[in-house]
Coordinates of C-alpha atoms in Angstrom, one line a residue:
Chain A
M1 CA -2.0 -32.3 0.6
E2 CA -3.3 -29.3 2.5
K3 CA -4.0 -26.2 0.5
A4 CA -2.6 -22.8 1.6
V5 CA -4.6 -20.8 -0.9
V6 CA -7.9 -21.7 -2.6
A7 CA -9.3 -19.3 -5.2
E8 CA -12.7 -20.2 -6.6
G9 CA -14.4 -18.4 -9.5
L10 CA -12.7 -15.0 -8.8
R11 CA -14.0 -12.2 -10.9
K12 CA -13.1 -8.5 -10.7
S13 CA -13.9 -5.7 -13.1
F14 CA -13.1 -2.0 -13.1
G15 CA -16.0 -0.3 -14.9
T16 CA -16.3 -2.1 -18.2
V17 CA -12.8 -3.7 -18.0
V18 CA -12.8 -7.2 -16.7
A19 CA -9.5 -7.6 -14.9
I20 CA -9.9 -11.3 -14.0
D21 CA -12.7 -13.5 -15.2
R22 CA -13.8 -16.4 -12.9
I23 CA -10.4 -17.9 -12.3
S24 CA -9.9 -20.8 -10.0
F25 CA -6.8 -22.4 -8.6
W26 CA -5.1 -23.5 -5.5
V27 CA -1.7 -23.4 -3.9
N28 CA -0.5 -26.4 -1.9
S29 CA 1.0 -25.9 1.5
G30 CA 4.8 -25.7 1.4
E31 CA 5.1 -25.1 -2.3
V32 CA 6.4 -22.1 -4.3
F33 CA 3.7 -21.2 -6.7
G34 CA 4.7 -18.9 -9.6
F35 CA 2.0 -16.6 -11.1
L36 CA 3.1 -15.3 -14.5
G37 CA 1.5 -13.2 -17.1
P38 CA 2.2 -10.2 -19.3
N39 CA 1.6 -6.6 -18.1
G40 CA -2.1 -6.0 -17.6
A41 CA -3.0 -9.7 -17.5
G42 CA -4.5 -9.5 -14.0
K43 CA -1.7 -10.7 -11.8
T44 CA -1.6 -7.8 -9.4
T45 CA -5.4 -7.6 -9.2
T46 CA -5.4 -11.3 -8.3
V47 CA -2.7 -10.8 -5.6
R48 CA -4.6 -7.8 -4.2
I49 CA -7.7 -9.9 -3.9
L50 CA -5.9 -12.9 -2.4
T51 CA -4.3 -10.5 0.2
G52 CA -7.5 -8.8 1.1
I53 CA -6.6 -5.4 -0.3
L54 CA -9.3 -5.5 -3.0
K55 CA -12.7 -7.1 -2.9
Q56 CA -13.7 -9.4 -5.7
D57 CA -17.0 -9.0 -7.5
S58 CA -17.7 -12.7 -7.1
G59 CA -15.9 -15.9 -6.1
R60 CA -14.2 -16.9 -2.9
V61 CA -10.7 -16.9 -1.5
L62 CA -9.5 -19.1 1.4
V63 CA -6.1 -18.4 2.9
M64 CA -4.9 -21.1 5.4
G65 CA -8.5 -22.2 5.5
V66 CA -9.8 -18.7 6.4
D67 CA -12.2 -16.8 4.1
V68 CA -10.4 -13.5 3.3
L69 CA -13.6 -11.6 2.7
R70 CA -15.4 -12.7 5.9
E71 CA -12.4 -12.7 8.2
P72 CA -9.8 -10.4 6.7
T73 CA -7.9 -9.7 9.9
R74 CA -7.5 -13.3 10.7
A75 CA -6.5 -14.2 7.2
K76 CA -4.0 -11.4 6.9
Q77 CA -2.4 -12.3 10.2
S78 CA -1.2 -15.6 8.5
M79 CA 0.4 -13.9 5.5
G80 CA 3.4 -11.7 4.8
V81 CA 3.2 -9.5 1.7
V82 CA 5.5 -7.7 -0.5
P83 CA 3.1 -5.7 -2.7
E84 CA 4.1 -4.5 -6.2
Q85 CA 5.8 -1.1 -6.1
A86 CA 5.3 -0.7 -2.3
N87 CA 7.6 1.2 -0.1
A88 CA 8.7 1.1 3.5
Y89 CA 8.3 4.4 5.4
G90 CA 11.0 6.7 4.1
D91 CA 10.9 8.9 7.2
L92 CA 11.5 6.0 9.5
S93 CA 14.7 3.9 9.9
P94 CA 14.7 0.2 8.9
W95 CA 14.6 -0.6 12.6
Q96 CA 11.5 1.6 13.2
N97 CA 9.8 0.1 10.1
L98 CA 10.3 -3.4 11.4
M99 CA 9.2 -2.4 14.9
L100 CA 6.0 -0.8 13.5
M101 CA 5.1 -3.8 11.4
G102 CA 5.9 -6.1 14.3
K103 CA 3.5 -4.2 16.5
I104 CA 0.8 -4.3 13.8
Y105 CA 1.2 -8.1 13.6
G106 CA 1.1 -8.4 17.4
V107 CA 4.7 -9.7 17.7
S108 CA 6.0 -9.4 21.3
K109 CA 8.7 -6.7 21.8
R110 CA 11.5 -9.2 22.6
L111 CA 10.7 -11.5 19.6
R112 CA 10.4 -8.6 17.1
E113 CA 13.7 -7.1 18.2
R114 CA 15.4 -10.5 17.9
R115 CA 13.9 -11.2 14.5
A116 CA 14.6 -7.7 13.3
E117 CA 18.3 -8.0 14.2
Q118 CA 18.6 -11.4 12.5
L119 CA 16.9 -10.3 9.3
L120 CA 18.8 -7.0 9.0
S121 CA 22.0 -9.0 9.6
V122 CA 21.2 -11.6 6.9
L123 CA 20.0 -8.9 4.5
E124 CA 23.2 -6.9 5.1
L125 CA 21.3 -3.9 6.4
L126 CA 22.4 -4.0 10.1
D127 CA 24.9 -1.3 9.8
R128 CA 22.3 1.0 8.3
R129 CA 19.6 0.1 10.9
D130 CA 19.2 3.7 12.2
D131 CA 19.5 5.6 8.9
K132 CA 16.3 7.0 7.2
V133 CA 15.0 4.6 4.6
R134 CA 14.5 7.4 2.1
E135 CA 18.3 7.5 1.7
F136 CA 18.4 3.8 0.6
S137 CA 18.9 2.4 -2.8
R138 CA 16.0 0.5 -4.5
G139 CA 17.7 -2.8 -3.7
M140 CA 18.1 -1.9 0.0
K141 CA 14.4 -0.9 0.2
Q142 CA 13.3 -4.1 -1.5
K143 CA 15.4 -6.1 1.0
L144 CA 13.8 -4.2 3.8
L145 CA 10.3 -4.9 2.4
F146 CA 11.2 -8.6 2.3
A147 CA 12.3 -8.4 6.0
I148 CA 9.1 -6.7 6.9
A149 CA 7.1 -9.4 5.2
V150 CA 8.7 -12.3 7.0
L151 CA 9.2 -10.6 10.4
H152 CA 6.2 -12.3 12.0
A153 CA 7.2 -15.6 10.5
P154 CA 4.0 -16.1 8.5
P155 CA 3.2 -19.5 7.0
L156 CA 2.3 -17.9 3.7
L157 CA 4.2 -15.3 1.7
F158 CA 2.8 -13.2 -1.2
L159 CA 5.7 -11.7 -3.2
D160 CA 4.6 -9.5 -6.1
E161 CA 7.7 -9.0 -8.3
P162 CA 10.1 -9.0 -5.4
T163 CA 13.3 -8.8 -7.5
S164 CA 12.0 -6.4 -10.2
G165 CA 14.6 -3.7 -11.0
L166 CA 17.2 -5.0 -8.5
D167 CA 20.9 -5.4 -9.2
V168 CA 22.2 -9.0 -9.6
Q169 CA 23.5 -9.4 -6.0
S170 CA 20.3 -8.0 -4.4
A171 CA 18.1 -10.2 -6.6
R172 CA 20.2 -13.2 -5.8
L173 CA 20.0 -12.6 -2.1
I174 CA 16.2 -12.2 -2.2
R175 CA 16.0 -15.5 -4.2
Q176 CA 18.1 -17.2 -1.6
M177 CA 15.9 -15.9 1.1
I178 CA 12.7 -17.1 -0.7
D179 CA 14.3 -20.5 -1.0
Q180 CA 15.3 -20.6 2.7
E181 CA 11.8 -19.5 3.8
N182 CA 10.3 -22.2 1.6
R183 CA 12.7 -24.8 3.1
R184 CA 11.4 -23.8 6.5
G185 CA 7.9 -24.8 5.3
T186 CA 6.6 -21.3 4.2
T187 CA 4.3 -21.4 1.2
V188 CA 5.2 -18.8 -1.3
F189 CA 3.0 -17.2 -3.9
L190 CA 5.4 -15.5 -6.3
T191 CA 4.6 -13.1 -9.1
T192 CA 7.5 -12.4 -11.4
H193 CA 8.5 -11.5 -15.0
N194 CA 11.8 -13.2 -14.6
M195 CA 11.3 -16.7 -16.3
D196 CA 14.7 -17.9 -15.0
E197 CA 13.6 -17.1 -11.5
A198 CA 10.3 -18.8 -11.9
S199 CA 11.9 -21.8 -13.4
R200 CA 14.4 -22.2 -10.6
L201 CA 12.2 -21.4 -7.6
C202 CA 8.7 -22.6 -8.5
H203 CA 7.2 -26.0 -7.9
R204 CA 4.1 -25.1 -10.0
I205 CA 3.3 -22.2 -12.2
G206 CA 0.0 -20.6 -13.2
I207 CA -0.1 -18.4 -16.4
I208 CA -2.7 -15.7 -16.7
R209 CA -3.6 -14.0 -19.9
R210 CA -6.2 -11.2 -20.2
G211 CA -7.9 -12.2 -17.0
D212 CA -8.0 -15.9 -17.8
L213 CA -5.9 -18.6 -16.3
V214 CA -4.5 -20.4 -19.5
A215 CA -2.2 -23.0 -17.9
I216 CA -1.3 -24.3 -14.5
D217 CA 1.3 -27.0 -14.0
T218 CA 4.9 -27.8 -13.0
P219 CA 7.5 -26.1 -15.1
E220 CA 8.6 -29.4 -16.6
Q221 CA 5.0 -30.3 -17.7
L222 CA 4.5 -26.8 -19.2
R223 CA 7.7 -27.2 -21.2
K224 CA 6.6 -30.6 -22.4
A225 CA 3.3 -29.1 -23.6
I226 CA 5.2 -27.2 -26.3
E227 CA 7.9 -29.7 -27.3
E228 CA 7.6 -28.7 -30.9
R229 CA 9.5 -25.6 -29.8
Q230 CA 12.7 -27.5 -29.2
L231 CA 15.5 -25.4 -30.6
V232 CA 18.5 -26.3 -32.9
E233 CA 21.0 -23.5 -33.0
V234 CA 23.7 -23.6 -35.7
K235 CA 26.5 -21.3 -36.9
F236 CA 28.4 -22.0 -40.1
N237 CA 31.8 -20.6 -41.1
R238 CA 30.0 -18.3 -43.6
E239 CA 26.5 -17.0 -44.2
P240 CA 24.4 -19.9 -45.6
G241 CA 22.9 -17.6 -48.3
D242 CA 19.3 -18.3 -49.1
T243 CA 17.7 -19.4 -45.8
G244 CA 14.6 -20.5 -47.7
N245 CA 16.3 -23.9 -48.4
L246 CA 17.0 -24.3 -44.7
R247 CA 13.3 -23.6 -43.9
K248 CA 12.4 -26.5 -46.3
L249 CA 14.5 -29.1 -44.3
Q250 CA 12.3 -31.9 -43.0
G251 CA 10.9 -31.2 -39.5
V252 CA 11.6 -27.5 -39.3
G253 CA 8.7 -25.5 -38.0
R254 CA 10.0 -22.0 -37.8
L255 CA 13.4 -20.4 -38.6
E256 CA 15.1 -17.3 -37.2
V257 CA 18.4 -15.8 -38.3
A258 CA 20.2 -13.3 -36.1
G259 CA 23.9 -12.4 -35.9
G260 CA 24.9 -15.2 -38.2
I261 CA 23.2 -17.8 -36.0
V262 CA 20.4 -19.8 -37.5
R263 CA 17.7 -20.9 -35.0
L264 CA 15.5 -23.8 -36.1
F265 CA 12.4 -24.7 -34.1
T266 CA 11.3 -28.3 -34.4
E267 CA 9.6 -31.3 -32.7
T268 CA 12.4 -33.6 -34.1
P269 CA 15.8 -32.2 -33.4
D270 CA 17.6 -35.5 -34.4
S271 CA 16.3 -35.5 -37.9
V272 CA 16.9 -31.8 -38.3
I273 CA 20.5 -32.2 -37.3
R274 CA 21.0 -35.0 -39.9
E275 CA 19.4 -32.8 -42.5
L276 CA 21.7 -29.9 -41.5
V277 CA 24.8 -32.2 -41.9
A278 CA 23.7 -33.1 -45.4
Y279 CA 22.9 -29.5 -46.2
A280 CA 26.4 -28.4 -45.0
Q281 CA 28.1 -31.0 -47.1
K282 CA 26.1 -30.2 -50.2
N283 CA 26.8 -26.5 -49.9
G284 CA 30.5 -26.7 -48.7
L285 CA 29.7 -25.2 -45.3
E286 CA 31.6 -25.9 -42.1
F287 CA 30.0 -26.0 -38.6
V288 CA 31.3 -23.4 -36.1
S289 CA 28.8 -24.4 -33.5
L290 CA 25.7 -26.6 -33.2
N291 CA 23.5 -26.7 -30.1
T292 CA 20.1 -28.1 -29.1
S293 CA 17.9 -26.9 -26.3
P294 CA 14.5 -27.9 -25.0
P295 CA 11.8 -25.2 -24.9
T296 CA 12.4 -22.7 -22.1
L297 CA 9.8 -21.4 -19.7
E298 CA 10.0 -18.2 -21.6
D299 CA 9.0 -20.1 -24.8
V300 CA 6.1 -21.6 -22.9
F301 CA 5.1 -18.2 -21.6
V302 CA 5.3 -16.5 -25.1
E303 CA 3.4 -19.4 -26.7
L304 CA 0.6 -19.3 -24.1
T305 CA 0.2 -15.6 -23.8
K306 CA 0.4 -14.5 -27.5
Chain B
M1 CA 1.4 -13.3 18.7
R2 CA -1.7 -11.3 19.7
R3 CA -4.6 -10.6 17.4
T4 CA -4.7 -7.1 16.1
T5 CA -7.8 -5.4 17.5
L6 CA -9.4 -2.2 16.3
W7 CA -8.2 -0.1 19.3
Y8 CA -4.7 -1.6 19.4
G9 CA -4.3 -1.3 15.7
S10 CA -5.5 2.3 15.6
L11 CA -3.1 3.3 18.4
V12 CA -0.1 1.8 16.5
V13 CA -1.2 3.8 13.4
A14 CA -1.6 6.9 15.5
E15 CA 2.0 6.4 16.9
K16 CA 3.3 6.0 13.3
N17 CA 1.5 9.2 12.2
M18 CA 2.9 11.1 15.1
R19 CA 6.4 10.1 14.3
I20 CA 6.1 10.8 10.6
Y21 CA 3.6 13.6 10.0
Y22 CA 3.5 16.0 12.9
L23 CA 6.5 18.0 11.7
K24 CA 5.7 17.8 8.0
A25 CA 5.6 21.3 6.4
P26 CA 1.9 21.1 5.2
V27 CA 0.7 20.2 8.7
L28 CA 2.7 23.0 10.3
I29 CA 1.6 25.5 7.6
F30 CA -2.0 24.7 7.4
G31 CA -2.4 23.7 11.1
I32 CA -0.4 26.3 13.0
I33 CA 1.1 29.1 10.9
L34 CA -1.9 30.0 8.8
P35 CA -4.4 30.2 11.6
F36 CA -1.9 32.2 13.7
F37 CA -1.6 34.8 11.0
L38 CA -5.4 34.7 10.5
C39 CA -5.8 35.7 14.1
L40 CA -3.2 38.5 13.8
A41 CA -4.9 39.9 10.6
F42 CA -8.2 40.0 12.5
V43 CA -7.0 41.5 15.7
M44 CA -4.4 44.0 14.6
G45 CA -5.5 47.6 14.3
R46 CA -9.0 46.9 15.6
D47 CA -10.5 48.2 18.8
I48 CA -11.7 44.8 20.3
S49 CA -11.2 43.3 23.7
L50 CA -8.6 40.5 23.3
S51 CA -10.0 38.5 26.2
S52 CA -13.4 38.3 24.5
F53 CA -11.6 37.0 21.5
V54 CA -9.8 34.1 23.3
P55 CA -12.7 31.5 23.2
G56 CA -12.9 31.9 19.4
V57 CA -9.2 31.6 19.0
V58 CA -9.1 28.4 21.1
G59 CA -11.9 27.0 19.0
M60 CA -10.3 28.0 15.8
T61 CA -6.9 26.7 16.8
L62 CA -8.5 23.4 17.8
F63 CA -10.3 23.3 14.5
F64 CA -7.2 24.0 12.3
T65 CA -4.7 21.8 14.2
S66 CA -7.0 18.8 14.7
S67 CA -8.1 18.8 11.1
S68 CA -4.6 19.3 9.6
V69 CA -3.1 15.9 10.1
G70 CA -5.9 13.8 8.5
P71 CA -5.8 15.4 5.0
L72 CA -2.1 14.7 4.7
V73 CA -1.7 11.1 5.8
T74 CA -3.6 9.1 3.2
P75 CA -2.6 11.2 0.1
W76 CA 1.0 11.2 1.4
E77 CA 0.9 7.4 1.9
R78 CA -0.7 6.8 -1.5
N79 CA 2.0 9.0 -3.1
A80 CA 4.8 7.4 -1.1
R81 CA 3.4 3.9 -1.9
T82 CA 3.2 2.9 1.8
Y83 CA -0.7 2.8 1.8
E84 CA -0.9 -0.6 0.0
R85 CA 1.6 -2.0 2.4
L86 CA -0.5 -0.9 5.3
L87 CA -3.7 -2.2 3.8
S88 CA -2.1 -5.7 3.4
T89 CA -1.6 -5.9 7.2
P90 CA -4.2 -7.2 9.6
L91 CA -5.3 -3.6 10.2
S92 CA -8.9 -3.0 9.1
L93 CA -9.6 0.3 7.2
S94 CA -11.6 1.4 10.3
A95 CA -8.5 0.9 12.4
I96 CA -6.3 2.8 10.0
L97 CA -8.7 5.8 9.8
L98 CA -9.3 5.7 13.5
G99 CA -5.6 5.9 14.0
D100 CA -5.5 9.0 11.7
V101 CA -8.3 10.5 13.8
I102 CA -6.4 9.8 17.0
S103 CA -3.2 11.4 15.7
G104 CA -5.2 14.5 14.6
F105 CA -7.0 14.5 18.0
I106 CA -3.7 14.5 20.0
Y107 CA -2.1 17.2 17.8
G108 CA -5.2 19.4 18.2
L109 CA -5.4 18.7 22.0
A110 CA -1.7 19.6 22.5
I111 CA -1.5 22.7 20.4
S112 CA -4.9 24.2 21.6
F113 CA -3.6 24.5 25.1
L114 CA -1.2 27.2 23.9
P115 CA -3.9 29.8 23.3
V116 CA -5.7 28.7 26.5
V117 CA -2.5 29.4 28.6
L118 CA -1.7 32.6 26.7
G119 CA -5.3 33.8 27.0
V120 CA -5.5 33.2 30.7
T121 CA -2.0 34.4 31.7
I122 CA -1.2 37.2 29.3
F123 CA -4.6 38.5 28.1
G124 CA -6.2 38.1 31.5
C125 CA -9.1 36.1 30.2
G126 CA -11.1 34.5 33.0
L127 CA -11.7 30.8 32.9
D128 CA -15.0 29.9 34.6
N129 CA -15.2 26.2 34.0
V130 CA -12.1 24.1 33.4
S131 CA -14.0 20.8 33.0
L132 CA -16.3 22.3 30.4
L133 CA -13.2 23.6 28.6
L134 CA -11.6 20.2 28.6
G135 CA -14.8 18.4 27.6
G136 CA -15.3 20.9 24.7
I137 CA -11.7 20.5 23.6
V138 CA -11.8 16.7 23.7
V139 CA -15.1 16.3 21.7
G140 CA -14.1 19.1 19.4
A141 CA -10.7 17.7 18.6
F142 CA -12.3 14.3 17.8
S143 CA -14.9 15.8 15.6
F144 CA -12.4 18.1 13.7
A145 CA -9.9 15.2 13.3
A146 CA -12.7 13.1 11.7
L147 CA -13.4 16.1 9.3
G148 CA -9.7 16.0 8.4
V149 CA -9.8 12.3 7.6
L150 CA -12.9 12.8 5.5
L151 CA -11.1 15.5 3.5
S152 CA -8.4 13.0 2.6
A153 CA -10.9 10.7 0.9
P154 CA -10.8 12.1 -2.7
H155 CA -8.3 10.1 -4.7
T156 CA -5.4 12.1 -5.9
G157 CA -1.8 11.4 -6.5
A158 CA -0.6 14.7 -5.0
P159 CA -1.0 15.5 -1.3
S160 CA -0.9 19.2 -2.2
H161 CA -4.2 18.9 -4.0
I162 CA -5.9 17.6 -0.9
M163 CA -4.2 20.2 1.3
M164 CA -5.5 23.0 -1.0
L165 CA -9.0 21.4 -1.0
S166 CA -9.0 21.2 2.8
A167 CA -7.9 24.9 3.1
L168 CA -10.7 25.8 0.7
I169 CA -13.3 24.1 2.9
R170 CA -11.9 25.0 6.3
F171 CA -11.3 28.7 5.9
P172 CA -15.0 29.6 5.1
I173 CA -16.1 27.4 8.0
V174 CA -14.1 29.6 10.4
F175 CA -15.8 32.8 9.2
L176 CA -19.3 31.2 9.4
S177 CA -19.0 29.7 12.9
G178 CA -19.0 32.6 15.3
V179 CA -15.3 32.7 15.8
F180 CA -14.7 36.3 14.8
V181 CA -18.3 37.6 15.0
P182 CA -20.4 36.2 17.9
L183 CA -23.5 34.3 16.8
E184 CA -25.8 36.9 18.4
K185 CA -24.3 39.6 16.2
M186 CA -24.6 37.6 13.0
G187 CA -27.5 38.1 10.6
Q188 CA -30.3 35.6 10.2
T189 CA -28.7 34.0 7.1
G190 CA -25.3 33.8 8.9
R191 CA -26.9 32.1 11.9
M192 CA -28.7 29.6 9.6
I193 CA -25.4 28.7 7.9
A194 CA -23.6 28.5 11.2
L195 CA -26.0 25.7 12.3
F196 CA -24.3 23.3 9.9
S197 CA -20.7 23.9 11.2
P198 CA -19.4 21.7 14.1
L199 CA -17.1 24.6 14.9
T200 CA -20.1 26.8 15.9
Y201 CA -20.9 24.4 18.8
V202 CA -17.3 24.1 19.9
V203 CA -16.8 27.8 20.0
D204 CA -20.1 28.1 21.9
I205 CA -18.8 25.6 24.5
M206 CA -15.6 27.6 24.7
R207 CA -17.5 30.9 25.4
E208 CA -19.4 29.3 28.2
A209 CA -16.3 27.8 29.7
F210 CA -14.3 31.1 29.6
H211 CA -16.9 33.7 30.6
G212 CA -20.4 32.2 30.3
G213 CA -23.0 33.2 27.8
S214 CA -23.4 30.3 25.4
Y215 CA -25.8 30.9 22.6
Y216 CA -27.2 27.4 22.4
P217 CA -28.0 25.0 25.3
L218 CA -24.7 23.2 26.3
G219 CA -26.3 19.8 26.1
M220 CA -27.2 20.5 22.5
D221 CA -23.7 21.8 21.7
F222 CA -22.1 18.5 23.1
L223 CA -24.6 16.3 21.4
L224 CA -24.2 17.8 18.1
V225 CA -20.4 17.8 18.2
V226 CA -20.4 14.1 19.1
A227 CA -23.0 13.5 16.4
Y228 CA -20.7 15.3 13.9
F229 CA -17.8 13.1 14.9
F230 CA -19.8 9.9 14.2
G231 CA -21.3 11.3 11.0
L232 CA -18.0 12.5 9.6
F233 CA -16.2 9.3 10.5
Y234 CA -18.9 7.2 9.0
V235 CA -18.9 9.2 5.7
A236 CA -15.1 9.1 5.7
L237 CA -15.0 5.4 6.1
H238 CA -17.5 4.9 3.3
L239 CA -15.7 7.2 0.9
H240 CA -12.2 5.7 1.7
R241 CA -13.6 2.2 1.2
R242 CA -15.1 3.3 -2.2
G243 CA -11.9 4.9 -3.1
L244 CA -9.9 1.7 -2.7
T245 CA -11.0 0.5 -6.1
K246 CA -9.8 3.8 -7.7
S247 CA -6.5 3.6 -5.8
F248 CA -5.4 0.4 -7.4

């Protein structure tokens, strides 16, 4: 499988603070690669190096086979970027923003006009095409940034928290667009704090913690890696009293009680359920609800980044 | 799709700057209104020939206008969070800064013709050498625009800080460059200091173009103004590149 992005031994420090420490990974062509990590873990620094905005102290980045440090212009030509907390030009209209970026990427006038009209239409901004962007809501600005990133139909997209702070509809629309772009063959490098989004969109996920890449795999494999965090959730008709006895049930690793719901983390949900039934009978409790769930990506994330 | 070259990219950036920044209040205030009142303050109530004052005014206008766009663009874009977006495009930093220089150059070029026309038509100032005037304006505008871009290099979140800094640097230069007091009437120390200002040589070219009598040889004037352009642009590029780490 061809690789759209290859990062080898990337290191970057700011003064005495090491932002990323010799991380290596690759992104296959055509996949959506999620890049997760807590705040300050080094995600944005990594994206800025991959997109040629920052220079690494050591290591190498190849984007679509082109060395970003040696040939930044050629490498950047093949990517579309939605940087973290970036803005479109507020003094320009969406149309002028798109035309400006189209010119910068060398898209012909006819093509950029056609693409701009299509994108504004799909992103529900066509009727506001001549208004100043500074009058737009955060969601509208973010949609415009996405349109700017894909205007020149790049084979690779870097999206740094593209749905952060958006309302449900706007976030959903952006996710649909990411999915559509990916179906067309575009490789997507996605940074997000939204575990549900990462779980639904990403083929593979890399998790970074304090500048180190601590895991990289498919969401399913990552979940399997922490199977002991399977969850049994139970609600009785009344408070079970001393939860210490529940904690002693065979196979229970950890126990949380909140809002009358008892959460038991275990590697063996079947035996825990049997134990719970016996416990309920012995203590005259009735089940109101009983659920099991595998570990979520959020559980994986919390486990690997704590 | 065509590849984004240095010249093409810088022209696109210049066009963007012209659309966005030419009518911004800091550019109008520091580039046009302040120098206008500076001239008035110097001329009013004094017994001096207005026509002899025109070359200095043209030089000063060119200086203020050309160098007023550069200090605004990068700090404004950092503040508005459009700078990172621009850096992620195929534009090199050289192309972005050259675009800033070109937008400052065009601004200075356009506005400086106003005192030329007023000087010749209203104040009756003779114009001996139009080509020399044009040549001086062109090299001067490039050089001052590069100074403007250099002034925008310090990293700060507020554009107003940079505008204040640029005013602090540009105002003394005007008084030390033979704009209000001709070089031959300045003291030894004044003339020594004036040697370090690019405005000195541009005003000298203007004097020769309007009514002859340059203080320095014209070749030296042109050579130094061009050298200032390359020197200022090189230092600006270096400082902006170094500032990228601080920006993010």
